[in-house]
mmCIF file of C-alpha atoms in Angstrom:
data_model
loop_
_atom_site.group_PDB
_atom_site.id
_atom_site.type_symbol
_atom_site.label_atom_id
_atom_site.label_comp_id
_atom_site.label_asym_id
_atom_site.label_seq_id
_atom_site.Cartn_x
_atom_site.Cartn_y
_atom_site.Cartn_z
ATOM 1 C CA UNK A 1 96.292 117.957 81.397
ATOM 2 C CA UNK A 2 94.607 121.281 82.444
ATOM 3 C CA UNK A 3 97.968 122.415 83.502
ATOM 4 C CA UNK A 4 99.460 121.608 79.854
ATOM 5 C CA UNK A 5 97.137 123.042 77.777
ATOM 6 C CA UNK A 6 96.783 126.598 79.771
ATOM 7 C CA UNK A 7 100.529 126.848 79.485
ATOM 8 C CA UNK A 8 100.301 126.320 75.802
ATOM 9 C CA UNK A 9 97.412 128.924 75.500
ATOM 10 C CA UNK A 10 100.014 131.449 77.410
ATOM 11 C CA UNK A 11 102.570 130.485 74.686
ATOM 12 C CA UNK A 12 100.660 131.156 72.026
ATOM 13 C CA UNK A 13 98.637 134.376 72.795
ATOM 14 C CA UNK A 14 102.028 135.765 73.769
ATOM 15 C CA UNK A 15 103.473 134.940 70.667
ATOM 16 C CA UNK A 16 100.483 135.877 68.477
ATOM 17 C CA UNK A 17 99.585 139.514 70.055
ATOM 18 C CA UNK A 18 102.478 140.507 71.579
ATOM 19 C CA UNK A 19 100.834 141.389 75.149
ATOM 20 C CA UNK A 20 100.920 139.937 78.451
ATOM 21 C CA UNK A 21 97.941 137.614 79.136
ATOM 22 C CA UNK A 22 95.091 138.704 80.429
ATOM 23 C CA UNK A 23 93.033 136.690 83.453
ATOM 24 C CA UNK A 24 89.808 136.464 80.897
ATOM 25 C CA UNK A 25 92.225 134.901 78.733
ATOM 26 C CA UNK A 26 92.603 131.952 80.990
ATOM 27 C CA UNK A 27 89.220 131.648 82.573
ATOM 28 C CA UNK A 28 88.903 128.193 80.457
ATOM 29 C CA UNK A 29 90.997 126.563 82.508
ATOM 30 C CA UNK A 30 90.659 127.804 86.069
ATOM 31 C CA UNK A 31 87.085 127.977 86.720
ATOM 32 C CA UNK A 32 85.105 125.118 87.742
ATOM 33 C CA UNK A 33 82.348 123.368 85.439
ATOM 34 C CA UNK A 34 79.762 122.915 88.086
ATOM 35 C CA UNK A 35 79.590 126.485 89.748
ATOM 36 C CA UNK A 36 81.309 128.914 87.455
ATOM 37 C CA UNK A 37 83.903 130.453 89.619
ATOM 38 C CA UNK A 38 87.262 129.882 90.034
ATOM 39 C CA UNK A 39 88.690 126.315 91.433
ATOM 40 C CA UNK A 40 88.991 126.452 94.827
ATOM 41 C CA UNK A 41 90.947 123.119 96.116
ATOM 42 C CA UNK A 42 91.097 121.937 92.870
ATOM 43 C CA UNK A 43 90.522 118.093 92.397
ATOM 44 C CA UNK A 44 90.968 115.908 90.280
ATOM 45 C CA UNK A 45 89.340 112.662 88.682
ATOM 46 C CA UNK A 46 92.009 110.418 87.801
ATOM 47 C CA UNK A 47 89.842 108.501 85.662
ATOM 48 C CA UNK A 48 89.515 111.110 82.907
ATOM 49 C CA UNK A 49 91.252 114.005 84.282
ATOM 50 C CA UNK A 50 88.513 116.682 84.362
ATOM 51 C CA UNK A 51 89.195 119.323 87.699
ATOM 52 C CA UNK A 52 86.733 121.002 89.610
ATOM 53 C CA UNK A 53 86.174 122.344 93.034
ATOM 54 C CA UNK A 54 86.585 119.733 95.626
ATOM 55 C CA UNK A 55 83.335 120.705 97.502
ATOM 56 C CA UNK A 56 81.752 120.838 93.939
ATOM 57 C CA UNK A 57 82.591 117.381 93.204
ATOM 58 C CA UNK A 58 81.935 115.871 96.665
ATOM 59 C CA UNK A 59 78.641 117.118 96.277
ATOM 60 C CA UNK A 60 77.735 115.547 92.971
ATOM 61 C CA UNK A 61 79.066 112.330 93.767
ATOM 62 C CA UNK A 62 76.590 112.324 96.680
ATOM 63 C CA UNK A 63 73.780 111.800 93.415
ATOM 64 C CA UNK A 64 76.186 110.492 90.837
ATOM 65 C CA UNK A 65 78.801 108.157 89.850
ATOM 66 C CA UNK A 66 79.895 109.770 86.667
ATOM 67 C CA UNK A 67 81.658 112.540 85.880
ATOM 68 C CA UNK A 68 79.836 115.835 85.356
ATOM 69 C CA UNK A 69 81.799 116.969 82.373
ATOM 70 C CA UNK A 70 82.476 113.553 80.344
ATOM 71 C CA UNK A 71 79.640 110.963 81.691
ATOM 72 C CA UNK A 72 82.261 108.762 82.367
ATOM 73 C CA UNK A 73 81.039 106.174 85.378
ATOM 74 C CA UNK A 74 84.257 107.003 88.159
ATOM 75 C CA UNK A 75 83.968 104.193 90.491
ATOM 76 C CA UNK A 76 81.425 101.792 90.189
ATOM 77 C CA UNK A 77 80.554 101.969 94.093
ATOM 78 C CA UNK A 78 82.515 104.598 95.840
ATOM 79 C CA UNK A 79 83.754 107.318 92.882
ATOM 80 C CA UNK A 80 85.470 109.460 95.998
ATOM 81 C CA UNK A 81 88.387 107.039 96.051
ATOM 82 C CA UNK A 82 88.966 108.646 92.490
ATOM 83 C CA UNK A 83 89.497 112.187 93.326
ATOM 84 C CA UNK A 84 92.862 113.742 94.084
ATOM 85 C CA UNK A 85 93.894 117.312 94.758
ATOM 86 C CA UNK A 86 95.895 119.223 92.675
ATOM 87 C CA UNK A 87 98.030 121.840 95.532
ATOM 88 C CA UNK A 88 100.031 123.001 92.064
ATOM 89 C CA UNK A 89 96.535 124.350 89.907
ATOM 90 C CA UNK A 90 95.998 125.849 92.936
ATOM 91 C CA UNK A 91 99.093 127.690 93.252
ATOM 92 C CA UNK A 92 98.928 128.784 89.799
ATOM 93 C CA UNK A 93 95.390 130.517 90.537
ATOM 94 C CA UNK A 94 96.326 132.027 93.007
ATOM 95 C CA UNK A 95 99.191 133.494 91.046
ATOM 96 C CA UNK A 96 96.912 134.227 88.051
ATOM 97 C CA UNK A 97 94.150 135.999 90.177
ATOM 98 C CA UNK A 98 95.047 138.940 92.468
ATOM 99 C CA UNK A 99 93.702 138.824 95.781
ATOM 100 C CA UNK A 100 92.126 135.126 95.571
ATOM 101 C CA UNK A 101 94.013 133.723 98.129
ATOM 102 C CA UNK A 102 93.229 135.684 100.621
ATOM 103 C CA UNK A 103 90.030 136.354 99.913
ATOM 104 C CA UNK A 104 89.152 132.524 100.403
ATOM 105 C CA UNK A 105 91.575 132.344 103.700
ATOM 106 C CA UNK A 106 89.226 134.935 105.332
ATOM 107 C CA UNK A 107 85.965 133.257 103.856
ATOM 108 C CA UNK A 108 86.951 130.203 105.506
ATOM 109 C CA UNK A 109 87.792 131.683 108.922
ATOM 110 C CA UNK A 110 84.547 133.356 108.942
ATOM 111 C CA UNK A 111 82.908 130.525 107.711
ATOM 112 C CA UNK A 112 84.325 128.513 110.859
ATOM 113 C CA UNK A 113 83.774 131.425 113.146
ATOM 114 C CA UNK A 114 80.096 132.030 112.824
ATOM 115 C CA UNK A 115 79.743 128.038 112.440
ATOM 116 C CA UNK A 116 81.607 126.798 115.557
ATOM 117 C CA UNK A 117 79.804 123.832 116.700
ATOM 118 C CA UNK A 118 78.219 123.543 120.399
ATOM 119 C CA UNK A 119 77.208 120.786 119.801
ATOM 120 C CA UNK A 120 78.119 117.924 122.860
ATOM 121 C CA UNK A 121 80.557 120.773 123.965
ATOM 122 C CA UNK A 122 83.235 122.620 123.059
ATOM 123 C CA UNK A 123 86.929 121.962 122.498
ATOM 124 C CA UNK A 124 86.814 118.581 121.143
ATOM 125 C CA UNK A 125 87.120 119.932 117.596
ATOM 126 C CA UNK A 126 90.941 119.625 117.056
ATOM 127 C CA UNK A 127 91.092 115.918 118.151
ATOM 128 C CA UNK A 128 88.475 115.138 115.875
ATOM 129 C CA UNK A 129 90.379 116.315 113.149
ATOM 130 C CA UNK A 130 93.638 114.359 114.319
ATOM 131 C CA UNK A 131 91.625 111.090 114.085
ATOM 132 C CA UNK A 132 91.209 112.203 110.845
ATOM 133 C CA UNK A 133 87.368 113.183 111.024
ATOM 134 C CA UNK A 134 85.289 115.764 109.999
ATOM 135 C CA UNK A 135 81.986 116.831 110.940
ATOM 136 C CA UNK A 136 81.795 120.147 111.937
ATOM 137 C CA UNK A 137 85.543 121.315 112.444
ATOM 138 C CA UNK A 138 87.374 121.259 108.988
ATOM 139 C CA UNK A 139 90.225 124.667 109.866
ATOM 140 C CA UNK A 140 93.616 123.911 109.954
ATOM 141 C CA UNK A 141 94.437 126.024 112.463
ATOM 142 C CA UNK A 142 97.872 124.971 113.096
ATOM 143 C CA UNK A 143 98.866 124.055 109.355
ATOM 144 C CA UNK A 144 98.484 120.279 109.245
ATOM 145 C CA UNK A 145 96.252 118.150 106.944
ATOM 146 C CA UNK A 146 94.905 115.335 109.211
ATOM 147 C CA UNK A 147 94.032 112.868 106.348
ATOM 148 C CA UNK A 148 91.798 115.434 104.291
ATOM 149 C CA UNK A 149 94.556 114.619 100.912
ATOM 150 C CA UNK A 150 92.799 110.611 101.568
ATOM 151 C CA UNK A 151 90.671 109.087 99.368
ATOM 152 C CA UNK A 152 87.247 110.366 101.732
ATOM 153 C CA UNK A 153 83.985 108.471 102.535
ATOM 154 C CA UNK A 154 80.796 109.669 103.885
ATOM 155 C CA UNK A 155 79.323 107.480 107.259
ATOM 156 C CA UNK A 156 76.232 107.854 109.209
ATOM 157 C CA UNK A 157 77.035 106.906 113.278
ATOM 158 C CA UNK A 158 73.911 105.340 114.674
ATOM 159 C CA UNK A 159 73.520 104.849 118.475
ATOM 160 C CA UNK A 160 71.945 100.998 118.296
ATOM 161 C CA UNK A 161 68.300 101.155 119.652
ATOM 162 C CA UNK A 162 66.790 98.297 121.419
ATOM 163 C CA UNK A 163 63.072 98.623 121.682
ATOM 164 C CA UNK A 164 62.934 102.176 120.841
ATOM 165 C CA UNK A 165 64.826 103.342 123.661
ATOM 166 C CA UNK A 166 68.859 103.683 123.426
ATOM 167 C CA UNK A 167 70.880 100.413 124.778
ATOM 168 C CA UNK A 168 72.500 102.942 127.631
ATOM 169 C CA UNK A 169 71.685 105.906 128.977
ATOM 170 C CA UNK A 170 75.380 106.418 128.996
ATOM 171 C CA UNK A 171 75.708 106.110 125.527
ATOM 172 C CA UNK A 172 73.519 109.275 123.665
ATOM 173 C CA UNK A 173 72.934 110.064 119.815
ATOM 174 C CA UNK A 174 75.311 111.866 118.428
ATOM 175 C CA UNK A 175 73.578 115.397 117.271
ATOM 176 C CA UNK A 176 75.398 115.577 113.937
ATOM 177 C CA UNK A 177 75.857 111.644 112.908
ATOM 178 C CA UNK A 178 76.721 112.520 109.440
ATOM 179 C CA UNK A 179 80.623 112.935 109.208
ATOM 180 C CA UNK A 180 83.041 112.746 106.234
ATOM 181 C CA UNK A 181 86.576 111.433 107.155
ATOM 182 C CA UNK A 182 89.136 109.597 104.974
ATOM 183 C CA UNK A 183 88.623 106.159 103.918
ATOM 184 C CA UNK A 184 91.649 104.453 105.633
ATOM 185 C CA UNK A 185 90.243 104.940 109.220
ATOM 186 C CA UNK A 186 90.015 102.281 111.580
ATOM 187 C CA UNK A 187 87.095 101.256 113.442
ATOM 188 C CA UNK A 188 89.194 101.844 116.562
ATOM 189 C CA UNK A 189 89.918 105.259 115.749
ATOM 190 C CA UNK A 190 86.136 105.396 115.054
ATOM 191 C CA UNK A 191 85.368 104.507 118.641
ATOM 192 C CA UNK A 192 88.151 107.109 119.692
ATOM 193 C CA UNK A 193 86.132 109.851 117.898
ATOM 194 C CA UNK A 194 82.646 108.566 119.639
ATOM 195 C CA UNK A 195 83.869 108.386 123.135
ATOM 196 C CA UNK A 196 85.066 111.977 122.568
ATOM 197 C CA UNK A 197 82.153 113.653 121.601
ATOM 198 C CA UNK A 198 80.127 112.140 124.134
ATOM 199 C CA UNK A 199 82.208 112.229 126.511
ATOM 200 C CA UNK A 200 82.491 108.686 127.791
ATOM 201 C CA UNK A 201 84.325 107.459 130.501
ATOM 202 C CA UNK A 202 87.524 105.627 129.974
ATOM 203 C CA UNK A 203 86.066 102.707 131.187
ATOM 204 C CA UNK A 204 83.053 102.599 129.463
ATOM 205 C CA UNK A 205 83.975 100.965 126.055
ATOM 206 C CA UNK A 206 81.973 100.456 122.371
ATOM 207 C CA UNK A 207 80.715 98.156 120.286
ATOM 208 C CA UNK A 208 80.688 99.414 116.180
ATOM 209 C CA UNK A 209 78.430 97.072 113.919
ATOM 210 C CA UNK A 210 77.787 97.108 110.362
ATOM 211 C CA UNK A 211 74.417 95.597 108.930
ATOM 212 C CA UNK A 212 74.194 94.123 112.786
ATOM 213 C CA UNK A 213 77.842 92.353 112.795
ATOM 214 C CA UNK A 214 80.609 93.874 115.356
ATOM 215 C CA UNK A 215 83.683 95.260 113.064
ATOM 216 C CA UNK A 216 87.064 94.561 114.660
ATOM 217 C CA UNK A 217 88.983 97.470 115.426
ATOM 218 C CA UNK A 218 91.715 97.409 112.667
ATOM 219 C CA UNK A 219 88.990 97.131 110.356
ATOM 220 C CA UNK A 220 89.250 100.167 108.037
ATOM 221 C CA UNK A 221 85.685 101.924 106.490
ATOM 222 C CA UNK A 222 87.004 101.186 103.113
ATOM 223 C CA UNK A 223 87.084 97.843 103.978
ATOM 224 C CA UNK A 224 83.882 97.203 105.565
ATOM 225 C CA UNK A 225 82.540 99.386 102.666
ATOM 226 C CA UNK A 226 83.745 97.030 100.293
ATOM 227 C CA UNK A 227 83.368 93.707 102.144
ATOM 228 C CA UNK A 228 80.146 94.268 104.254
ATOM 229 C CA UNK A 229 77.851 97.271 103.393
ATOM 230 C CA UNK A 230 77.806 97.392 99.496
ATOM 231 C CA UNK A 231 76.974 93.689 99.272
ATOM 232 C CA UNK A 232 73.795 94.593 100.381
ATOM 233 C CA UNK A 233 71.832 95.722 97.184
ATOM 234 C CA UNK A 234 68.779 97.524 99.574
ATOM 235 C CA UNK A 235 72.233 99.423 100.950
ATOM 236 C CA UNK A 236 72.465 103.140 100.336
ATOM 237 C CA UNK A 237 74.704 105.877 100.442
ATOM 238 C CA UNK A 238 76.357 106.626 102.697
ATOM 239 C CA UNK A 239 77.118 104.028 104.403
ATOM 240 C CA UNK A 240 75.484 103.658 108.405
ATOM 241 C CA UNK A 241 77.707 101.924 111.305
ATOM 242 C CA UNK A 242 75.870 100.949 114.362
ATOM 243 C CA UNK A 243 77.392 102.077 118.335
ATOM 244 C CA UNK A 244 76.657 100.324 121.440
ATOM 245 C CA UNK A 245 77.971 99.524 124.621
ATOM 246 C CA UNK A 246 80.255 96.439 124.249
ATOM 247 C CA UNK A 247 78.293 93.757 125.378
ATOM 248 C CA UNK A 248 80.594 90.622 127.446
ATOM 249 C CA UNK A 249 79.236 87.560 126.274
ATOM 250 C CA UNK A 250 81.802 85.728 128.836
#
């Protein structure tokens, strides 16, 4: 819809005064409603079509359901599932404003550069993003999306504590347990991600739980979301999954 009516704006000022358009001219429709500048990633809400930044509109629907231009309640539960990027906006505001792509490309890498993670060492940051997470590694170095065009969902990782004191000395909080990864992710993929960044031993295998029940591996976030968390009504976002070592009942 953005799309339609800034073309029709460019038809009609060039008709009516005979000059080439302007960038002021189409500020309208390529800035973002939440923080005034121009749309970077632009997303979308399907539900009543209103763009803005993606990181703008990840951020309000930390607080919100509703849309921050119409009021419109998104999703009742999870209104991230509504969002969907628009790669050809983009490429039209890039067109329209000179120097705007690159100008964001170098933010970014500097942005990653000064922020490169130490945390439970180094290196691990390109297989997180191939299991589709992200916590503190979001580049795309080599030119690949790894998920990040999914419907996305914010989790909490808790290391189960028994007594106070973690269930293994093996198994250590994660420093950063708040990650945001798409919503199609398996718990086994989950358990990938954990035994990488704290370095586990290949024999030394996980337990995930949700609201104390153990989640099967091909169970995906969206679907313990839906089936497990939000049924709780004392439940909050975003949603917390427990990690222990697997306990053999046999």
């Amino acid at each position: 819809m953005e799309k339609v009516e800034m073309l029709r704006a460019l038809y009609w000022l060039t008709m009516a005064t005979q000059r080439t358009p302007l960038v002021k001219d189409f500020n309208h429709f390529i800035t973002c409603y939440l923080c005034r500048g121009y749309l970077i990633k632009p997303t979308t809400v399907t539900e009543c079509l209103h763009t803005f930044c993606k990181s703008c509109i990840i951020q309000h629907f930390e607080d919100s359901n509703d849309c921050p231009k119409c009021g419109i309640q998104v999703h009742e539960t999870n209104p991230l599932e509504m969002l969907r990027l628009d790669n050809t906006l983009e490429e039209i505001i890039f067109k329209l404003v000179p120097g705007l792509r690159d100008k964001e490309e170098q933010q970014e890498i500097d942005f990653w550069r000064k922020n490169k993670s130490k945390e439970n060492g180094q290196g691990d940051g390109l297989g997180s993003k191939r299991l589709g997470l992200s916590d503190d590694e979001d580049g795309d170095e080599d030119g690949q999306d790894y998920h990040r065009s999914d419907p996305q969902i914010a989790i909490c990782l808790d290391c189960l504590h028994n007594n106070g004191h973690a269930a293994d000395d093996t198994v250590k909080c994660l420093m950063k347990k708040f990650i945001r990864c798409s919503s199609r992710v398996t718990v086994g993929t989950i358990k990938k991600f954990l035994s990488l960044k704290l370095k586990l031993s290949s024999s030394c295998e996980l337990d995930v739980l949700c609201n104390g029940e153990i989640m099967g591996k091909d169970h995906t976030l969206e679907f313990i979301y839906m089936t497990r968390w939000r049924l709780h009504g004392d439940n909050t976002y975003p949603m917390v999954l427990e990690y222990r070592p697997r306990i053999d009942f046999g």
